């Protein structure tokens, strides 16, 4: 299993790729919504993902045979894929800074912070592409990055798909994406995992007829591109009304005075589930509960509007006494958010 030691992981992955016969990798999921699982990934699946990414970047004329900077944890699938892509190009990934790196892979929180540093912005802008995944990508963040000359490619995937398998809403070559009637996203193709280590019941639920049944809801836009709306289990009943939390969060992220937003349901004696918004202001004071409720109600039913707002701090909102809780891979820690509410 890859470790948090990037040097050891790079060495291990190099031998894993070169060996005549290699055992599957065991990759731990982030556990952003509960107990982590160990994903079994064959070498064929990892290589299928890495090579499909190369073909896609070549198709965008970004030139994908280059060196990658590793700034993600090497124990997670996104970090492993940075290592694999770099090694396939005959290069060791950059571990300290950006020297000679032509590509990198980030989560939105990392990009948000790096854009405050002129040195980092210059380095990112000099790269051929910056893959961005692992969480919601706010339009304002992408616009800010692209205004600074950073070429962003939004990715969607999971440990179970050997990393990102949908780039800017379009599946990589060989990957199929479908939606169930409920909007649940399914993925098929050569990048899929073999199962969860020691958990046959979970494997049977997640792998159905050759498809990985995700926990995410999505839709296809008018151009046929996949839009990820959020987790399927993010529908709560508040006051007897079903509230799709991803839709509420998506609306809040459009507010001009919010840099980030997540929405969860927490137990409440009156409402059953209370809709709580966790927000980071772009600057100064965050909008009030009333203002945010009105903002949501402009597009959705009033019953969907958050009844509580928890303001969190970030480099852009340093006055809050609470920080945005993150896992080691940069994703939002949803369990910790619920505890804050």
CSV table of C-alpha atoms in Angstrom, one decimal:
chain,number,residue,atom,x,y,z
A,1,UNK,CA,0.0,0.0,0.0
A,2,UNK,CA,1.3,3.5,-0.8
A,3,UNK,CA,2.5,5.5,2.2
A,4,UNK,CA,2.7,9.1,3.3
A,5,UNK,CA,6.4,9.0,2.6
A,6,UNK,CA,6.6,10.2,-1.0
A,7,UNK,CA,10.2,9.0,-1.6
A,8,UNK,CA,9.3,5.5,-0.4
A,9,UNK,CA,6.1,5.5,-2.5
A,10,UNK,CA,7.9,6.7,-5.7
A,11,UNK,CA,10.5,3.9,-5.3
A,12,UNK,CA,7.7,1.4,-4.6
A,13,UNK,CA,5.6,2.4,-7.5
A,14,UNK,CA,8.7,2.3,-9.8
A,15,UNK,CA,9.3,-1.3,-8.9
A,16,UNK,CA,5.6,-2.1,-9.1
A,17,UNK,CA,5.5,-0.8,-12.6
A,18,UNK,CA,8.7,-2.6,-13.7
A,19,UNK,CA,7.9,-6.0,-12.1
A,20,UNK,CA,6.9,-8.9,-14.3
A,21,UNK,CA,4.0,-9.7,-12.1
A,22,UNK,CA,2.6,-7.1,-9.6
A,23,UNK,CA,0.1,-7.6,-6.8
A,24,UNK,CA,-2.7,-5.1,-6.8
A,25,UNK,CA,-2.3,-1.8,-5.0
A,26,UNK,CA,-4.4,-1.2,-1.9
A,27,UNK,CA,-5.5,2.4,-1.8
A,28,UNK,CA,-7.4,3.8,1.2
A,29,UNK,CA,-10.4,6.0,0.5
A,30,UNK,CA,-10.5,9.5,2.1
A,31,UNK,CA,-13.3,8.6,4.5
A,32,UNK,CA,-14.7,12.1,4.0
A,33,UNK,CA,-18.2,10.9,5.0
A,34,UNK,CA,-17.4,7.9,7.2
A,35,UNK,CA,-15.1,4.9,7.7
A,36,UNK,CA,-12.4,4.7,5.0
A,37,UNK,CA,-12.3,1.5,2.8
A,38,UNK,CA,-9.3,-0.2,1.1
A,39,UNK,CA,-9.7,-0.2,-2.6
A,40,UNK,CA,-8.0,-3.0,-4.6
A,41,UNK,CA,-6.5,-1.6,-7.9
A,42,UNK,CA,-4.8,-3.7,-10.4
A,43,UNK,CA,-1.8,-2.5,-12.4
A,44,UNK,CA,-3.9,-2.7,-15.6
A,45,UNK,CA,-6.5,-0.3,-14.1
A,46,UNK,CA,-3.9,2.2,-12.9
A,47,UNK,CA,-2.1,2.1,-16.2
A,48,UNK,CA,-5.3,2.4,-18.2
A,49,UNK,CA,-6.2,5.5,-16.2
A,50,UNK,CA,-2.7,7.1,-16.6
A,51,UNK,CA,-2.5,6.4,-20.3
A,52,UNK,CA,-6.1,7.7,-20.9
A,53,UNK,CA,-5.1,10.9,-19.2
A,54,UNK,CA,-2.1,11.2,-21.4
A,55,UNK,CA,-4.2,10.8,-24.5
A,56,UNK,CA,-6.8,13.3,-23.3
A,57,UNK,CA,-4.1,16.0,-22.6
A,58,UNK,CA,-2.5,15.3,-25.9
A,59,UNK,CA,-5.9,15.8,-27.5
A,60,UNK,CA,-6.0,19.2,-25.9
A,61,UNK,CA,-2.6,19.9,-27.4
A,62,UNK,CA,-1.2,20.5,-24.0
A,63,UNK,CA,1.6,18.0,-24.4
A,64,UNK,CA,1.4,15.4,-21.7
A,65,UNK,CA,4.8,13.7,-21.8
A,66,UNK,CA,6.3,15.8,-19.0
A,67,UNK,CA,7.3,16.0,-15.4
A,68,UNK,CA,4.7,16.3,-12.7
A,69,UNK,CA,4.9,18.1,-9.3
A,70,UNK,CA,3.7,16.0,-6.4
A,71,UNK,CA,1.9,18.2,-3.9
A,72,UNK,CA,-0.9,15.7,-3.0
A,73,UNK,CA,-0.5,13.0,-0.3
A,74,UNK,CA,1.3,10.0,-1.9
A,75,UNK,CA,-0.9,7.6,0.0
A,76,UNK,CA,-4.0,8.5,-1.9
A,77,UNK,CA,-4.9,7.6,-5.5
A,78,UNK,CA,-4.5,11.1,-6.9
A,79,UNK,CA,-0.9,11.3,-5.6
A,80,UNK,CA,-0.2,7.8,-6.9
A,81,UNK,CA,-1.4,8.8,-10.3
A,82,UNK,CA,0.9,11.9,-10.3
A,83,UNK,CA,3.8,9.5,-9.6
A,84,UNK,CA,2.7,7.0,-12.3
A,85,UNK,CA,2.2,9.6,-15.0
A,86,UNK,CA,5.6,11.2,-14.3
A,87,UNK,CA,7.4,7.8,-14.3
A,88,UNK,CA,5.7,6.8,-17.6
A,89,UNK,CA,7.2,10.0,-19.0
A,90,UNK,CA,10.6,8.9,-17.8
A,91,UNK,CA,10.8,11.5,-15.0
A,92,UNK,CA,10.7,11.4,-11.3
A,93,UNK,CA,8.1,13.8,-9.9
A,94,UNK,CA,9.1,17.0,-8.3
A,95,UNK,CA,8.8,16.9,-4.5
A,96,UNK,CA,10.1,20.3,-3.4
A,97,UNK,CA,8.7,23.3,-5.2
A,98,UNK,CA,7.9,23.5,-8.9
A,99,UNK,CA,11.3,23.2,-10.6
A,100,UNK,CA,10.9,21.9,-14.2
A,101,UNK,CA,7.4,20.7,-13.5
A,102,UNK,CA,5.1,20.8,-16.5
A,103,UNK,CA,2.0,19.4,-14.8
A,104,UNK,CA,0.5,19.1,-11.3
A,105,UNK,CA,-2.7,17.9,-9.7
A,106,UNK,CA,-4.4,19.9,-6.9
A,107,UNK,CA,-7.6,20.0,-4.9
A,108,UNK,CA,-9.6,23.2,-4.9
A,109,UNK,CA,-8.4,24.3,-1.4
A,110,UNK,CA,-4.8,24.1,-2.5
A,111,UNK,CA,-5.4,26.1,-5.6
A,112,UNK,CA,-7.3,28.7,-3.6
A,113,UNK,CA,-4.3,29.2,-1.3
A,114,UNK,CA,-1.7,29.1,-4.0
A,115,UNK,CA,-3.4,31.9,-6.0
A,116,UNK,CA,-2.5,34.2,-3.2
A,117,UNK,CA,1.2,33.7,-3.8
A,118,UNK,CA,2.7,35.5,-6.9
A,119,UNK,CA,5.6,33.0,-6.9
A,120,UNK,CA,3.2,30.0,-7.0
A,121,UNK,CA,0.9,31.7,-9.5
A,122,UNK,CA,3.9,32.2,-11.9
A,123,UNK,CA,4.9,28.6,-11.5
A,124,UNK,CA,1.4,27.3,-12.1
A,125,UNK,CA,0.9,29.6,-15.1
A,126,UNK,CA,4.1,28.2,-16.7
A,127,UNK,CA,2.7,24.6,-16.6
A,128,UNK,CA,1.0,23.0,-19.4
A,129,UNK,CA,-2.0,22.0,-17.3
A,130,UNK,CA,-3.2,21.8,-13.7
A,131,UNK,CA,-5.6,19.0,-12.9
A,132,UNK,CA,-8.1,20.0,-10.3
A,133,UNK,CA,-10.4,17.5,-8.5
A,134,UNK,CA,-11.3,16.0,-5.2
A,135,UNK,CA,-14.2,18.4,-4.4
A,136,UNK,CA,-16.5,21.1,-5.7
A,137,UNK,CA,-14.9,23.6,-8.1
A,138,UNK,CA,-16.4,27.0,-7.7
A,139,UNK,CA,-16.8,29.0,-10.9
A,140,UNK,CA,-15.1,32.0,-9.3
A,141,UNK,CA,-12.1,29.9,-8.4
A,142,UNK,CA,-11.6,28.6,-11.9
A,143,UNK,CA,-12.2,32.1,-13.4
A,144,UNK,CA,-9.6,33.5,-11.0
A,145,UNK,CA,-7.1,30.8,-11.9
A,146,UNK,CA,-7.6,31.2,-15.7
A,147,UNK,CA,-7.4,35.0,-15.4
A,148,UNK,CA,-3.9,34.5,-13.9
A,149,UNK,CA,-3.0,32.3,-16.8
A,150,UNK,CA,-3.3,28.9,-15.1
A,151,UNK,CA,-4.7,26.2,-17.4
A,152,UNK,CA,-7.2,24.3,-15.3
A,153,UNK,CA,-8.6,20.9,-16.2
A,154,UNK,CA,-11.4,19.9,-13.8
A,155,UNK,CA,-11.5,16.2,-13.0
A,156,UNK,CA,-14.0,13.8,-11.5
A,157,UNK,CA,-13.3,10.3,-10.2
A,158,UNK,CA,-12.6,8.2,-7.2
A,159,UNK,CA,-10.2,5.7,-5.7
A,160,UNK,CA,-12.5,3.1,-7.2
A,161,UNK,CA,-11.9,4.4,-10.7
A,162,UNK,CA,-8.1,4.7,-10.3
A,163,UNK,CA,-8.5,8.5,-10.0
A,164,UNK,CA,-10.0,11.1,-12.2
A,165,UNK,CA,-11.8,9.5,-15.2
A,166,UNK,CA,-13.9,12.5,-16.4
A,167,UNK,CA,-12.1,15.6,-17.5
A,168,UNK,CA,-14.1,18.8,-17.9
A,169,UNK,CA,-17.2,16.8,-17.9
A,170,UNK,CA,-16.1,14.4,-20.6
A,171,UNK,CA,-15.2,10.8,-19.8
A,172,UNK,CA,-11.7,9.6,-20.8
A,173,UNK,CA,-11.3,7.2,-23.7
A,174,UNK,CA,-12.7,3.8,-22.8
A,175,UNK,CA,-14.6,5.1,-19.8
A,176,UNK,CA,-18.4,5.0,-19.8
A,177,UNK,CA,-20.6,7.2,-17.6
A,178,UNK,CA,-24.4,6.8,-17.1
A,179,UNK,CA,-27.1,8.1,-14.9
A,180,UNK,CA,-29.7,6.1,-13.1
A,181,UNK,CA,-33.3,7.4,-13.0
A,182,UNK,CA,-32.5,8.9,-9.6
A,183,UNK,CA,-29.5,10.8,-11.0
A,184,UNK,CA,-26.9,8.5,-9.4
A,185,UNK,CA,-23.7,8.3,-11.4
A,186,UNK,CA,-22.4,5.0,-12.7
A,187,UNK,CA,-19.0,4.4,-14.2
A,188,UNK,CA,-17.6,1.5,-16.3
A,189,UNK,CA,-14.4,0.8,-18.1
A,190,UNK,CA,-10.8,-0.5,-17.7
A,191,UNK,CA,-9.9,1.8,-14.9
A,192,UNK,CA,-12.3,0.2,-12.4
A,193,UNK,CA,-11.1,-1.4,-9.1
A,194,UNK,CA,-11.4,-5.1,-8.3
A,195,UNK,CA,-13.3,-4.6,-5.0
A,196,UNK,CA,-12.8,-3.6,-1.4
A,197,UNK,CA,-10.2,-5.5,0.5
A,198,UNK,CA,-11.9,-7.8,3.0
A,199,UNK,CA,-15.4,-6.4,2.4
A,200,UNK,CA,-17.3,-8.6,-0.1
A,201,UNK,CA,-20.7,-7.2,0.9
A,202,UNK,CA,-19.5,-3.6,0.1
A,203,UNK,CA,-18.0,-4.8,-3.1
A,204,UNK,CA,-21.2,-6.4,-4.2
A,205,UNK,CA,-23.1,-3.1,-3.6
A,206,UNK,CA,-20.5,-1.0,-5.4
A,207,UNK,CA,-19.8,-3.2,-8.4
A,208,UNK,CA,-22.9,-4.2,-10.3
A,209,UNK,CA,-22.9,-5.8,-13.8
A,210,UNK,CA,-19.5,-4.3,-14.6
A,211,UNK,CA,-20.5,-0.8,-13.3
A,212,UNK,CA,-19.2,1.1,-10.3
A,213,UNK,CA,-22.2,2.5,-8.6
A,214,UNK,CA,-21.0,5.8,-7.1
A,215,UNK,CA,-22.5,7.7,-4.2
A,216,UNK,CA,-22.8,10.9,-6.3
A,217,UNK,CA,-25.7,12.5,-8.1
A,218,UNK,CA,-25.2,14.2,-11.5
A,219,UNK,CA,-26.7,15.5,-14.7
A,220,UNK,CA,-25.7,16.0,-18.3
A,221,UNK,CA,-25.7,19.6,-19.5
A,222,UNK,CA,-26.9,20.7,-22.9
A,223,UNK,CA,-23.5,19.8,-24.3
A,224,UNK,CA,-23.6,16.3,-22.9
A,225,UNK,CA,-21.0,17.1,-20.2
A,226,UNK,CA,-21.3,15.6,-16.8
A,227,UNK,CA,-22.1,17.9,-13.9
A,228,UNK,CA,-21.6,16.4,-10.5
A,229,UNK,CA,-24.3,17.7,-8.1
A,230,UNK,CA,-23.1,16.1,-4.9
A,231,UNK,CA,-23.7,12.9,-2.9
A,232,UNK,CA,-26.8,10.9,-3.3
A,233,UNK,CA,-27.2,10.5,0.5
A,234,UNK,CA,-27.3,14.3,0.8
A,235,UNK,CA,-31.1,14.4,0.8
A,236,UNK,CA,-32.6,15.1,4.2
A,237,UNK,CA,-36.2,15.5,5.4
A,238,UNK,CA,-36.6,18.8,7.2
A,239,UNK,CA,-40.0,19.7,8.5
A,240,UNK,CA,-41.5,16.9,6.4
A,241,UNK,CA,-39.9,18.3,3.2
A,242,UNK,CA,-37.2,16.5,1.2
A,243,UNK,CA,-34.3,18.9,0.8
A,244,UNK,CA,-31.5,18.0,-1.7
A,245,UNK,CA,-28.5,19.5,0.0
A,246,UNK,CA,-26.2,19.5,-3.1
A,247,UNK,CA,-28.7,21.8,-4.8
A,248,UNK,CA,-28.7,24.2,-1.9
A,249,UNK,CA,-24.9,24.2,-1.7
A,250,UNK,CA,-24.6,24.8,-5.4
A,251,UNK,CA,-26.8,27.8,-5.1
A,252,UNK,CA,-24.9,29.2,-2.1
A,253,UNK,CA,-21.6,28.9,-4.1
A,254,UNK,CA,-23.0,31.4,-6.5
A,255,UNK,CA,-23.2,34.1,-3.8
A,256,UNK,CA,-20.7,36.8,-4.7
A,257,UNK,CA,-19.6,37.2,-1.0
A,258,UNK,CA,-18.9,33.5,-0.4
A,259,UNK,CA,-15.6,31.8,-1.2
A,260,UNK,CA,-16.8,28.3,-0.2
A,261,UNK,CA,-19.9,26.6,1.0
A,262,UNK,CA,-21.0,23.2,2.2
A,263,UNK,CA,-24.5,22.2,3.4
A,264,UNK,CA,-25.3,19.3,5.7
A,265,UNK,CA,-28.3,18.1,7.7
A,266,UNK,CA,-28.0,17.7,11.4
A,267,UNK,CA,-30.5,16.1,13.9
A,268,UNK,CA,-33.0,18.6,15.3
A,269,UNK,CA,-35.8,18.0,17.8
A,270,UNK,CA,-38.2,20.4,15.9
A,271,UNK,CA,-37.3,19.9,12.2
A,272,UNK,CA,-36.1,16.3,12.3
A,273,UNK,CA,-33.1,17.4,10.2
A,274,UNK,CA,-31.9,21.0,10.3
A,275,UNK,CA,-30.3,22.4,7.2
A,276,UNK,CA,-27.0,23.9,8.1
A,277,UNK,CA,-24.7,26.0,5.8
A,278,UNK,CA,-21.0,26.1,6.5
A,279,UNK,CA,-19.5,29.1,4.6
A,280,UNK,CA,-16.3,31.0,4.1
A,281,UNK,CA,-16.6,34.7,3.2
A,282,UNK,CA,-14.6,36.2,0.4
A,283,UNK,CA,-13.8,39.2,2.7
A,284,UNK,CA,-15.2,40.9,5.7
A,285,UNK,CA,-18.3,39.6,7.4
A,286,UNK,CA,-20.2,36.7,5.9
A,287,UNK,CA,-23.8,37.2,4.7
A,288,UNK,CA,-26.4,36.8,7.4
A,289,UNK,CA,-28.7,33.8,7.8
A,290,UNK,CA,-31.6,35.9,6.5
A,291,UNK,CA,-29.7,37.1,3.4
A,292,UNK,CA,-28.6,33.5,2.6
A,293,UNK,CA,-32.1,32.2,3.1
A,294,UNK,CA,-33.4,34.8,0.7
A,295,UNK,CA,-30.7,34.0,-1.8
A,296,UNK,CA,-31.6,30.3,-1.8
A,297,UNK,CA,-35.3,31.1,-2.0
A,298,UNK,CA,-34.8,33.1,-5.1
A,299,UNK,CA,-34.3,29.8,-6.9
A,300,UNK,CA,-35.6,27.1,-4.7
A,301,UNK,CA,-38.5,26.5,-2.2
A,302,UNK,CA,-38.2,28.3,1.1
A,303,UNK,CA,-38.1,25.0,2.9
A,304,UNK,CA,-34.8,24.3,1.4
A,305,UNK,CA,-33.1,27.4,2.8
A,306,UNK,CA,-30.6,26.9,5.6
A,307,UNK,CA,-31.8,27.5,9.1
A,308,UNK,CA,-28.3,27.9,10.5
A,309,UNK,CA,-25.1,29.3,9.2
A,310,UNK,CA,-21.6,28.4,10.5
A,311,UNK,CA,-18.9,30.8,9.4
A,312,UNK,CA,-15.5,29.2,9.0
A,313,UNK,CA,-12.1,30.8,8.6
A,314,UNK,CA,-9.6,30.5,5.7
A,315,UNK,CA,-6.8,32.6,4.4
A,316,UNK,CA,-9.5,34.8,2.8
A,317,UNK,CA,-11.5,35.0,6.0
A,318,UNK,CA,-9.0,34.9,8.9
A,319,UNK,CA,-11.2,36.5,11.5
A,320,UNK,CA,-13.3,33.4,12.2
A,321,UNK,CA,-12.2,31.4,15.2
A,322,UNK,CA,-13.0,28.1,13.4
A,323,UNK,CA,-11.0,26.8,10.5
A,324,UNK,CA,-12.3,24.9,7.5
A,325,UNK,CA,-11.8,21.2,8.5
A,326,UNK,CA,-9.9,19.2,5.9
A,327,UNK,CA,-8.7,15.7,5.6
A,328,UNK,CA,-5.0,15.0,4.8
A,329,UNK,CA,-5.8,14.8,1.1
A,330,UNK,CA,-7.4,18.3,1.1
A,331,UNK,CA,-11.0,17.2,1.0
A,332,UNK,CA,-13.5,18.7,3.4
A,333,UNK,CA,-14.0,16.7,6.5
A,334,UNK,CA,-17.8,16.3,6.6
A,335,UNK,CA,-17.8,14.4,9.9
A,336,UNK,CA,-16.0,17.3,11.5
A,337,UNK,CA,-18.4,19.8,10.0
A,338,UNK,CA,-21.3,18.0,11.6
A,339,UNK,CA,-19.6,18.2,15.0
A,340,UNK,CA,-19.2,22.0,14.5
A,341,UNK,CA,-22.9,22.3,14.1
